[in-house]
Tab-separated table of C-alpha atoms and ligand atoms in Angstrom:
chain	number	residue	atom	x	y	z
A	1	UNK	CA	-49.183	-47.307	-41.500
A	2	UNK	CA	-47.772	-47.311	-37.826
A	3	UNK	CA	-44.501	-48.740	-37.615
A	4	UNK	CA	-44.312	-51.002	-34.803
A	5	UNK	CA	-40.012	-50.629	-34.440
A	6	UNK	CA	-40.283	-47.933	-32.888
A	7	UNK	CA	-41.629	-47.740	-28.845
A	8	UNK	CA	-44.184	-44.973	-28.029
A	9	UNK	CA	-42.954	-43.195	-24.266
A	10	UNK	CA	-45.778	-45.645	-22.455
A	11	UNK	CA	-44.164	-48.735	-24.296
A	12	UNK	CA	-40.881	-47.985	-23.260
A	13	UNK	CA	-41.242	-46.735	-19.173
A	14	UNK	CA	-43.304	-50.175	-19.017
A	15	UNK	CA	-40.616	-52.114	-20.342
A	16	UNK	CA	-38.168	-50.504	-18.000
A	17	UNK	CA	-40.545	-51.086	-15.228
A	18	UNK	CA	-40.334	-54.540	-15.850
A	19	UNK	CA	-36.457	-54.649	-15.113
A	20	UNK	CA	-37.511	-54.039	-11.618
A	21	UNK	CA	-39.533	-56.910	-9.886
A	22	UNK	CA	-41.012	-54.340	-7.026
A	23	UNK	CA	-42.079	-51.879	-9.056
A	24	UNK	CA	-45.893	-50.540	-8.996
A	25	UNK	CA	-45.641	-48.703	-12.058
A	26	UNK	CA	-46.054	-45.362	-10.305
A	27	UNK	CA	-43.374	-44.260	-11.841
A	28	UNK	CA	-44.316	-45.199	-15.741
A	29	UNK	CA	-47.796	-43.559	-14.519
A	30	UNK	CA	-46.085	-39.976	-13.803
A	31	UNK	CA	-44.043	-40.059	-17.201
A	32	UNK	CA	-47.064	-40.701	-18.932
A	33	UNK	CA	-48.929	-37.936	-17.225
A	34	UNK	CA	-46.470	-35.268	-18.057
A	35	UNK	CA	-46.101	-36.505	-21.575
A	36	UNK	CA	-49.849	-35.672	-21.372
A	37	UNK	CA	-49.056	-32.334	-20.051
A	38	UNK	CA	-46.534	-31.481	-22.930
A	39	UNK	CA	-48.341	-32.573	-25.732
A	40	UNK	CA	-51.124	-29.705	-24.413
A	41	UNK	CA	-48.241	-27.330	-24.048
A	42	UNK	CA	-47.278	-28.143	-27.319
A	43	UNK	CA	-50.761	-27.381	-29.215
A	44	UNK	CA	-50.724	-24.011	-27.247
A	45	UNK	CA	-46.913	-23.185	-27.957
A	46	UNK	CA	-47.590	-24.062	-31.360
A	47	UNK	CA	-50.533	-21.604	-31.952
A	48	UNK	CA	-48.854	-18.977	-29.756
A	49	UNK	CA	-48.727	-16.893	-33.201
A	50	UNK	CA	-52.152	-17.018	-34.173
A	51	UNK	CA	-54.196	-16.963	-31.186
A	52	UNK	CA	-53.490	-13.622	-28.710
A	53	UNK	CA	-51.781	-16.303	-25.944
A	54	UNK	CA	-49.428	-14.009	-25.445
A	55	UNK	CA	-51.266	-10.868	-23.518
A	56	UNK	CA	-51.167	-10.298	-19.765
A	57	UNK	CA	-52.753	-12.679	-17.172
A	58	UNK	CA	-56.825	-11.705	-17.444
A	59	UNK	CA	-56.849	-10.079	-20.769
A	60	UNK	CA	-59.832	-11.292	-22.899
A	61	UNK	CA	-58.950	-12.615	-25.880
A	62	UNK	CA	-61.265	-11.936	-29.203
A	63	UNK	CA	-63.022	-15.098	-28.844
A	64	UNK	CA	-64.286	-13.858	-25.496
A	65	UNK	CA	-61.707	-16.228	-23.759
A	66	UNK	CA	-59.591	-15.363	-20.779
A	67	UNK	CA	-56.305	-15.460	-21.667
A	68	UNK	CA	-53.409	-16.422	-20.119
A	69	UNK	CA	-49.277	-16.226	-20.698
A	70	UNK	CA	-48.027	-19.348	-21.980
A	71	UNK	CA	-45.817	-19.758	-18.741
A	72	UNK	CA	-49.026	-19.238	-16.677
A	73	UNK	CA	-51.318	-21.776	-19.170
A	74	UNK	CA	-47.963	-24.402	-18.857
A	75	UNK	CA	-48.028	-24.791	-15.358
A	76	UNK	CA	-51.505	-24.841	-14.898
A	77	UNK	CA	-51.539	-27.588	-17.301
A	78	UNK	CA	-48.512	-29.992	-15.615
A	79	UNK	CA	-50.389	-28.810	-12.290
A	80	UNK	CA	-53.782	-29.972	-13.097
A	81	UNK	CA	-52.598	-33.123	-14.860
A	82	UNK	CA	-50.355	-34.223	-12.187
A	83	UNK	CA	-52.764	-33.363	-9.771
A	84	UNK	CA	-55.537	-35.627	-11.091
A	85	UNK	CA	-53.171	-38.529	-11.895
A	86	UNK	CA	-52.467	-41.133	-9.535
A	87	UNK	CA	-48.495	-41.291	-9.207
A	88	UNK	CA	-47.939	-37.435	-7.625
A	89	UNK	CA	-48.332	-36.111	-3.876
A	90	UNK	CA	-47.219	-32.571	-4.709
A	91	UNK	CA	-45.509	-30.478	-6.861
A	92	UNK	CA	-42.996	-27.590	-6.867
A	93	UNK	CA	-42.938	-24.922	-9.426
A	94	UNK	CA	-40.620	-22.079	-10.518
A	95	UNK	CA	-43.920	-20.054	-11.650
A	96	UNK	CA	-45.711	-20.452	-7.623
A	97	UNK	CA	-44.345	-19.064	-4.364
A	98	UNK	CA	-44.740	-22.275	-2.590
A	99	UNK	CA	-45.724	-25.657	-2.668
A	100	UNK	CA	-48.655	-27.728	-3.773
A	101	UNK	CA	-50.075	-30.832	-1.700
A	102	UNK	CA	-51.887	-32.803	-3.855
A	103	UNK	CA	-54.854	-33.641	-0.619
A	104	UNK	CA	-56.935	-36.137	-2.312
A	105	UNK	CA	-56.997	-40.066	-1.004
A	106	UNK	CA	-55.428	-41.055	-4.609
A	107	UNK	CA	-52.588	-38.749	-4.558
A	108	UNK	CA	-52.010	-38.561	-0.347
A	109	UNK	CA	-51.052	-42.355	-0.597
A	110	UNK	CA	-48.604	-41.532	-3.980
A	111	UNK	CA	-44.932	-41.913	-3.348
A	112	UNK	CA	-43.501	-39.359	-5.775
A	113	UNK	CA	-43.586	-35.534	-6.054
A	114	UNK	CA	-42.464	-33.667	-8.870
A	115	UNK	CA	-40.929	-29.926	-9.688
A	116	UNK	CA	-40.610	-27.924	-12.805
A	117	UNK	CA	-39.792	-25.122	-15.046
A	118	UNK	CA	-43.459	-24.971	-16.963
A	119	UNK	CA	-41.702	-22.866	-19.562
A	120	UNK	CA	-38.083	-22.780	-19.499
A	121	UNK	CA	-36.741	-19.279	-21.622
A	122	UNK	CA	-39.709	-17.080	-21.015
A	123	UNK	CA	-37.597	-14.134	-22.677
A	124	UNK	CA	-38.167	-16.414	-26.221
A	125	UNK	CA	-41.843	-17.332	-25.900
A	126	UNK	CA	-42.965	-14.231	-28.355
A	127	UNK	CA	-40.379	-14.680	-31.060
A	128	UNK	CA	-40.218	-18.472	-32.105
A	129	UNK	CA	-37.094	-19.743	-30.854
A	130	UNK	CA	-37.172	-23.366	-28.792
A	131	UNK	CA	-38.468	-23.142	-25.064
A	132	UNK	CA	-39.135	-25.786	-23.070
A	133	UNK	CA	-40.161	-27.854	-19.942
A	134	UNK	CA	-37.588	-29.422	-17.126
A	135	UNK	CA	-38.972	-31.555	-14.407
A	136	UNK	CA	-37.630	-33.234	-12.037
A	137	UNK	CA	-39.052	-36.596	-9.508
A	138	UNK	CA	-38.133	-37.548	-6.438
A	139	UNK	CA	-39.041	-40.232	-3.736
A	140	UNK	CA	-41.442	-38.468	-1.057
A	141	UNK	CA	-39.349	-38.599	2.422
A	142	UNK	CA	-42.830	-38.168	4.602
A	143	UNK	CA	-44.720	-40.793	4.879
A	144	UNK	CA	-47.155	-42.504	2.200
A	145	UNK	CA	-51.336	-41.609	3.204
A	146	UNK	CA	-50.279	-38.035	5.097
A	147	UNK	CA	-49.980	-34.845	3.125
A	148	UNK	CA	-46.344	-34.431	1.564
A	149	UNK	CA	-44.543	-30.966	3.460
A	150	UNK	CA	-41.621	-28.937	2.338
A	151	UNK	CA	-38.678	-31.735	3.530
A	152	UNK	CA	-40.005	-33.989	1.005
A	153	UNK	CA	-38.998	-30.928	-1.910
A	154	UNK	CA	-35.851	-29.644	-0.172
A	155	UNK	CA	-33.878	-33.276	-1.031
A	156	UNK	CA	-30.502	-32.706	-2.737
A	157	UNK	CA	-30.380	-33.483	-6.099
A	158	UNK	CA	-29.044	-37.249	-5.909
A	159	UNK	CA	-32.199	-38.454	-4.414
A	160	UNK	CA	-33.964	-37.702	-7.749
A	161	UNK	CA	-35.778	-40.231	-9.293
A	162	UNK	CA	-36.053	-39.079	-12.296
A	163	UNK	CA	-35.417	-36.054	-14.533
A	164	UNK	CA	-36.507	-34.754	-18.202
A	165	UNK	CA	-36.971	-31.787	-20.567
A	166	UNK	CA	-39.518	-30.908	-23.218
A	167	UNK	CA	-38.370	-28.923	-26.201
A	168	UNK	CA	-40.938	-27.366	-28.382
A	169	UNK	CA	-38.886	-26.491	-31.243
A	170	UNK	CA	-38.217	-27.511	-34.785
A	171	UNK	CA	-39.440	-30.423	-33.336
A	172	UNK	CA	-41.001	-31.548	-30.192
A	173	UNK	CA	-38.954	-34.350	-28.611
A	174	UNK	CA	-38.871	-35.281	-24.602
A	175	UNK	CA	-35.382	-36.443	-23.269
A	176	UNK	CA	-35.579	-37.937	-19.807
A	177	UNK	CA	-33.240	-39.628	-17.192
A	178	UNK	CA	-33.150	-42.574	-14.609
A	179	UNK	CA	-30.425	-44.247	-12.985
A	180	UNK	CA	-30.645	-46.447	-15.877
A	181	UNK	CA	-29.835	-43.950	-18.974
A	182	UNK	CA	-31.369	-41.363	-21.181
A	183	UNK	CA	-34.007	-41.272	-23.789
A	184	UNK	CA	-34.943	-39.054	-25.766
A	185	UNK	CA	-38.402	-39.194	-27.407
A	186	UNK	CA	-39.775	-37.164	-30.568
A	187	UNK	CA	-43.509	-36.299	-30.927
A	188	UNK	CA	-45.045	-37.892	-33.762
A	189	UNK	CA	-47.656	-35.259	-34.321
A	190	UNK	CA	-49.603	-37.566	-36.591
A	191	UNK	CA	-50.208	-40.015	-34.023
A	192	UNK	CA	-50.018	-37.721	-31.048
A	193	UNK	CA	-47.290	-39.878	-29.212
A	194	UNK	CA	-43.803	-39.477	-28.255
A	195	UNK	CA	-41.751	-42.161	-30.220
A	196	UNK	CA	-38.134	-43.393	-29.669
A	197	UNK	CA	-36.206	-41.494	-31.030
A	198	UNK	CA	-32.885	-40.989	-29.547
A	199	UNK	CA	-31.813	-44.508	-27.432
A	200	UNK	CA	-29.139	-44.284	-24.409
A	201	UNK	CA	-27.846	-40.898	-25.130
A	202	UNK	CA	-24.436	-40.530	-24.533
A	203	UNK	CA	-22.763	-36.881	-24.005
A	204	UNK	CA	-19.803	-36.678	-25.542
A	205	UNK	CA	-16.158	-36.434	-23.624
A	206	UNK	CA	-15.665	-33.394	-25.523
A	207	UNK	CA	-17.297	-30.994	-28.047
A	208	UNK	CA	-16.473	-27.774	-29.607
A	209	UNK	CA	-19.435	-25.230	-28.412
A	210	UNK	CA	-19.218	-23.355	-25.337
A	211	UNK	CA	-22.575	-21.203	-24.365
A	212	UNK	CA	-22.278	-17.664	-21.806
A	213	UNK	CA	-24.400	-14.906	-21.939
A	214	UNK	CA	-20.747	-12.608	-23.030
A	215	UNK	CA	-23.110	-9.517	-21.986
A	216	UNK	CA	-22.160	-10.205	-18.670
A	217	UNK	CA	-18.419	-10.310	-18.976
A	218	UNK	CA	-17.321	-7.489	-17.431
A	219	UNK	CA	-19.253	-8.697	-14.384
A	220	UNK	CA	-17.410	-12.199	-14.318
A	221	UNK	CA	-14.337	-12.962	-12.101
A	222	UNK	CA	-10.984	-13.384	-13.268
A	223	UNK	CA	-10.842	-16.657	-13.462
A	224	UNK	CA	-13.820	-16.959	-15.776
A	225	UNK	CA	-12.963	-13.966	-17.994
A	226	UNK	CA	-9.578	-16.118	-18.376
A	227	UNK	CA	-11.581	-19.421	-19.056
A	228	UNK	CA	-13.840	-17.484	-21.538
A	229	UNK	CA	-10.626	-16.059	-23.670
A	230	UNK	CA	-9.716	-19.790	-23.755
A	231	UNK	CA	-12.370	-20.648	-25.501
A	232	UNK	CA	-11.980	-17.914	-27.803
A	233	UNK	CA	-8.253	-18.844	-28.274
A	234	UNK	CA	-6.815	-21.001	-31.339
A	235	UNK	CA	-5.952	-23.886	-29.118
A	236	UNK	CA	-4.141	-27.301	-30.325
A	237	UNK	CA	-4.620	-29.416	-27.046
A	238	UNK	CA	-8.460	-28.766	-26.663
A	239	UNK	CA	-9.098	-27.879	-30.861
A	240	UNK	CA	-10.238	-24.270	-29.895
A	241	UNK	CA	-11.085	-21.694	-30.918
A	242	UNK	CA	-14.610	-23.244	-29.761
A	243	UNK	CA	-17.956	-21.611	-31.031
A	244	UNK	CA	-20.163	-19.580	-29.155
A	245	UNK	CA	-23.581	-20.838	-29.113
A	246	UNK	CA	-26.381	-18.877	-26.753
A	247	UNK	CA	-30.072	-19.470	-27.410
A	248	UNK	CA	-31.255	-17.923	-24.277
A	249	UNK	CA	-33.161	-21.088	-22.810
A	250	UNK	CA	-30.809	-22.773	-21.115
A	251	UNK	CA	-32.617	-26.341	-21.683
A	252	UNK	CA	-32.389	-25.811	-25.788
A	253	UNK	CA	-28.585	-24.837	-25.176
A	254	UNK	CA	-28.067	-28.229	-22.599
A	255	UNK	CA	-29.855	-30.334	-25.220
A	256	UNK	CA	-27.663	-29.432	-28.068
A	257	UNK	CA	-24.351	-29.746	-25.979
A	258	UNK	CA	-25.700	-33.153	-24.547
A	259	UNK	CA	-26.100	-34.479	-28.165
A	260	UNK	CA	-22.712	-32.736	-29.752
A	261	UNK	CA	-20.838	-32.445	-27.033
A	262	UNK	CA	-20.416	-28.635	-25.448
A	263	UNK	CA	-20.367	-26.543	-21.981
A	264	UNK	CA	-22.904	-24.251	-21.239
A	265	UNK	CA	-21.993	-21.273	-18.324
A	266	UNK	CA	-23.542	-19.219	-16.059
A	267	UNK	CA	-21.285	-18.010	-13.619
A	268	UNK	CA	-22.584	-15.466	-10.497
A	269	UNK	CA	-21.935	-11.925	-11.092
A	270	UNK	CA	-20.562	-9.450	-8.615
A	271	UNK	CA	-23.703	-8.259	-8.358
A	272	UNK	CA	-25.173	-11.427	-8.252
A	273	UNK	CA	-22.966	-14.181	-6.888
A	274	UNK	CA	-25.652	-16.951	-6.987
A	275	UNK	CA	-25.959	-16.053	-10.714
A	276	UNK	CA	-30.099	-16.550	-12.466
A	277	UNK	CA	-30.711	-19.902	-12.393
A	278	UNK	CA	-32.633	-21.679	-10.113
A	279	UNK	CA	-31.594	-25.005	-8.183
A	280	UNK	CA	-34.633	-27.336	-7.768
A	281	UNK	CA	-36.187	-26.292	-11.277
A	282	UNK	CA	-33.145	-25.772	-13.761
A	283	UNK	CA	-30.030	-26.942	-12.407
A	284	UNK	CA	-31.125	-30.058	-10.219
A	285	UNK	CA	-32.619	-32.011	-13.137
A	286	UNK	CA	-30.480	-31.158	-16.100
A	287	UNK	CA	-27.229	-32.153	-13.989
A	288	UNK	CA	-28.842	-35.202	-13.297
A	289	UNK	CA	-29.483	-35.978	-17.011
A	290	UNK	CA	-25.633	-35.130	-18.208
A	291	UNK	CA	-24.427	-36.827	-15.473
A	292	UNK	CA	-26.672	-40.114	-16.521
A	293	UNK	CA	-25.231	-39.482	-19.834
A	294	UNK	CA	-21.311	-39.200	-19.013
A	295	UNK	CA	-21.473	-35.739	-18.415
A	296	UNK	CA	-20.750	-32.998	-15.044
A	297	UNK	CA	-22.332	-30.217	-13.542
A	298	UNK	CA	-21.050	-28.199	-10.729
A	299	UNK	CA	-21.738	-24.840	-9.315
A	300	UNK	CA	-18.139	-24.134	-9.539
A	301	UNK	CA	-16.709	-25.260	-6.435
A	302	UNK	CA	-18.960	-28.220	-5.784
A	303	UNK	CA	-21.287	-31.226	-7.516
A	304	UNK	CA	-24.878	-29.558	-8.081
A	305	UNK	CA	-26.495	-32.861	-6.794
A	306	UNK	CA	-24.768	-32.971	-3.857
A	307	UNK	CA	-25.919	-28.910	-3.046
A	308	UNK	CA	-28.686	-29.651	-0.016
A	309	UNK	CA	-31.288	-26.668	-0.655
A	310	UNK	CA	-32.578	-24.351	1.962
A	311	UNK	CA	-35.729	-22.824	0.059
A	312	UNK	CA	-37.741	-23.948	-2.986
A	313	UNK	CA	-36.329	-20.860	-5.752
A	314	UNK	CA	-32.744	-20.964	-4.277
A	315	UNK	CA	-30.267	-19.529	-6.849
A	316	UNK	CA	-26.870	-21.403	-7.785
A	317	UNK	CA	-23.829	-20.232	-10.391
A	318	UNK	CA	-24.239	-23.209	-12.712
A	319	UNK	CA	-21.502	-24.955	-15.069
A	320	UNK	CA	-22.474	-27.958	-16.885
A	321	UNK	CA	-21.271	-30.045	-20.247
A	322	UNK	CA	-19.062	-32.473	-21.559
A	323	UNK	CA	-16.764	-34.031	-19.092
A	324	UNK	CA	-13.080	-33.154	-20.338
A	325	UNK	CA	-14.817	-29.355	-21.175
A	326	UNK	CA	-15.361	-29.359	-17.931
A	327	UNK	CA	-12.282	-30.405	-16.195
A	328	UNK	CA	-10.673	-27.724	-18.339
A	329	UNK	CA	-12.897	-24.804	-16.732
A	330	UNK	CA	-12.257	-26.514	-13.203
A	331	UNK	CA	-8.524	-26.377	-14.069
A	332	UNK	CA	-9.211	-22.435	-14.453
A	333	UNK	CA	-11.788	-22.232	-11.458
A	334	UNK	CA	-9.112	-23.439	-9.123
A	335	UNK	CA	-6.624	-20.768	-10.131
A	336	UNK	CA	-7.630	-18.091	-7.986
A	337	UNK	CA	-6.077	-14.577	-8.571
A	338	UNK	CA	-3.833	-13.142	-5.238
B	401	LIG	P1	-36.595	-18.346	-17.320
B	401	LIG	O1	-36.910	-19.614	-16.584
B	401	LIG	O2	-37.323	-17.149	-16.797
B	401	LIG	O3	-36.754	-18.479	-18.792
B	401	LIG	O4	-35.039	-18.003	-17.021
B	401	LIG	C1	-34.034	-18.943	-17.281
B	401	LIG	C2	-33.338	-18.633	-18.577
B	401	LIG	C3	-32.478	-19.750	-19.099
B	401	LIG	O5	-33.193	-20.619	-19.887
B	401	LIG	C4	-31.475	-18.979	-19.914
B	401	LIG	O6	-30.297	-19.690	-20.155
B	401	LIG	C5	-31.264	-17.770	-19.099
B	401	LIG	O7	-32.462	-17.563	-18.367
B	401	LIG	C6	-30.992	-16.565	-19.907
B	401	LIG	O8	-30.772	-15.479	-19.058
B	401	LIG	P2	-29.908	-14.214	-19.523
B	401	LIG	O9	-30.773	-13.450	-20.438
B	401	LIG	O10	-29.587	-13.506	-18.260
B	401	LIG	O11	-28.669	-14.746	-20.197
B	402	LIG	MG1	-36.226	-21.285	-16.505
């Protein structure tokens, strides 16, 4: 029996919609569209094991099919959806060297475009541990009927619209921000819809986890090798020592820390000073979502929304979690070694 408590995604967006007397419903439209997208993601992540989804780009499976890495088959599939829906002008991916316009009448006259992370922890995908899909929305800044250009994608990350992750793990569940809070919604695979699951998500002030890939230590500065032997230290004022937690996909580490509370790391290297992760596709969205849920995110000098990028796959050190965990790292960040 279907238990009409609980709001499927489309029941809910529509109901938000309807706190706002100008809205089209474009908005709504595009959720619904890449809740589309994941559940297809999902059937394929799901079967990753028994089908041969896994081979290289062009292999040919044993059913005579082309097959294609999951990655490759996940943004094909937000690409395609998105690009026959009616609420996206273009997208941005971290799996395509540039931009796509979306040149059809429908999507020309569209006010949003959209960027993602088709399958966030790629290093995972083979060995059954949670990956998942970030996106990010934002407000086109070119004009409505023309095709969108690169300006409307290089927008700091306070213009977005919107932001979400899908997790295809022990469960599937889709989280997503607006100005107005965060959701997160659980796929009831019996129905084939995303159901309420987790109202107004709140991060909380503090938590116990922290989350750094410690195989880079050596290559950390100072000041976070000291912040990391905080964390490691029996503490009274913060309740340390904390655990380490690392899964390896960043958006399956965020979600746990934005439900229990936690920080999750990762600093530049000397080799590296702008660190892994990417701006518009990682970093942009999740801050976003903490910071709609009480949370911070910085780069380690400066708000990640407020960073105005220069190209599409620009690279930032990333620090994100619950607020007082991250006022104590700032408090270590700002003592710089003479
Ligand atoms: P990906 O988008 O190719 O999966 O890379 C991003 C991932 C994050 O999810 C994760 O936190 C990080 O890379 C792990 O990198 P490392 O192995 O360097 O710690
Ligand atoms: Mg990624």
């Amino acid at each position: 029996m279907v238990n009409r408590k609980v709001l499927t995604l489309d029941e809910f967006t529509i109901r938000e919609m309807r706190a706002f007397p100008k809205a089209t419903g474009e908005l709504a439209g595009l959720l619904r569209d890449i809740g589309l997208a994941a559940k297809r993601v999902n059937v394929e992540v799901n079967k990753a094991g028994l089908v041969d989804i896994l081979g290289e780009t062009g292999d040919v499976n044993v059913q005579g099919e082309e097959v294609k890495l999951l990655d490759v088959f996940a943004n094909d599939q937000f690409t395609r959806v998105l690009r026959h829906g009616i609420s996206c002008a273009g997208i941005a991916s971290e799996e395509l060297d540039d931009f796509v316009i979306f040149d059809n009448e429908i999507s020309r006259n569209s006010k949003y475009i959209c960027m993602y992370d088709p399958l966030d922890g790629s290093s995972n995908i083979d060995v059954n541990v949670s990956i998942g899909t970030i996106f990010s929305v934002y407000r086109r800044v070119t004009e409505t009927g023309t095709p969108v250009t690169k300006k409307d994608f290089l927008q700091a990350g306070n213009r977005q619209v919107a932001a979400g992750y899908i997790i295809y793990g022990s469960s599937t569940i889709l989280v997503y921000a607006t100005k107005r809070g965060v959701n997160g919604f659980t796929l009831d695979q019996s129905i084939g819809e995303f159901c309420l699951s987790h109202p107004n998500i709140k991060c909380p002030e503090n938590g116990k986890m922290y989350s750094v890939n410690h195989g880079n230590y050596y290559s950390f500065s100072e000041e976070i090798k000291k912040y990391i032997e905080c964390c490691q230290r029996k503490n009274k004022t913060n309740g340390g020592p904390y655990t380490q937690r690392y899964i390896g996909s960043m958006v399956s580490d965020v979600h746990r820390n934005l439900i229990r509370g936690g920080i999750f790391l990762y600093p530049g290297t000397k080799e590296k000073p702008k660190g892994k992760l990417r701006l518009l596709y990682e970093c942009n969205p999740l801050a976003y979502m903490i910071e709609a849920a009480g949370g911070k995110a910085t780069d380690g000098t400066q708000r990640i929304l407020d960073k105005v990028p220069t190209e599409l796959h620009e690279r930032t050190p990333f620090f994100i979690g619950s607020l007082k965990m991250m006022e104590e790292l700032e408090g270590y960040l700002l003592k710089v070694e003479s």
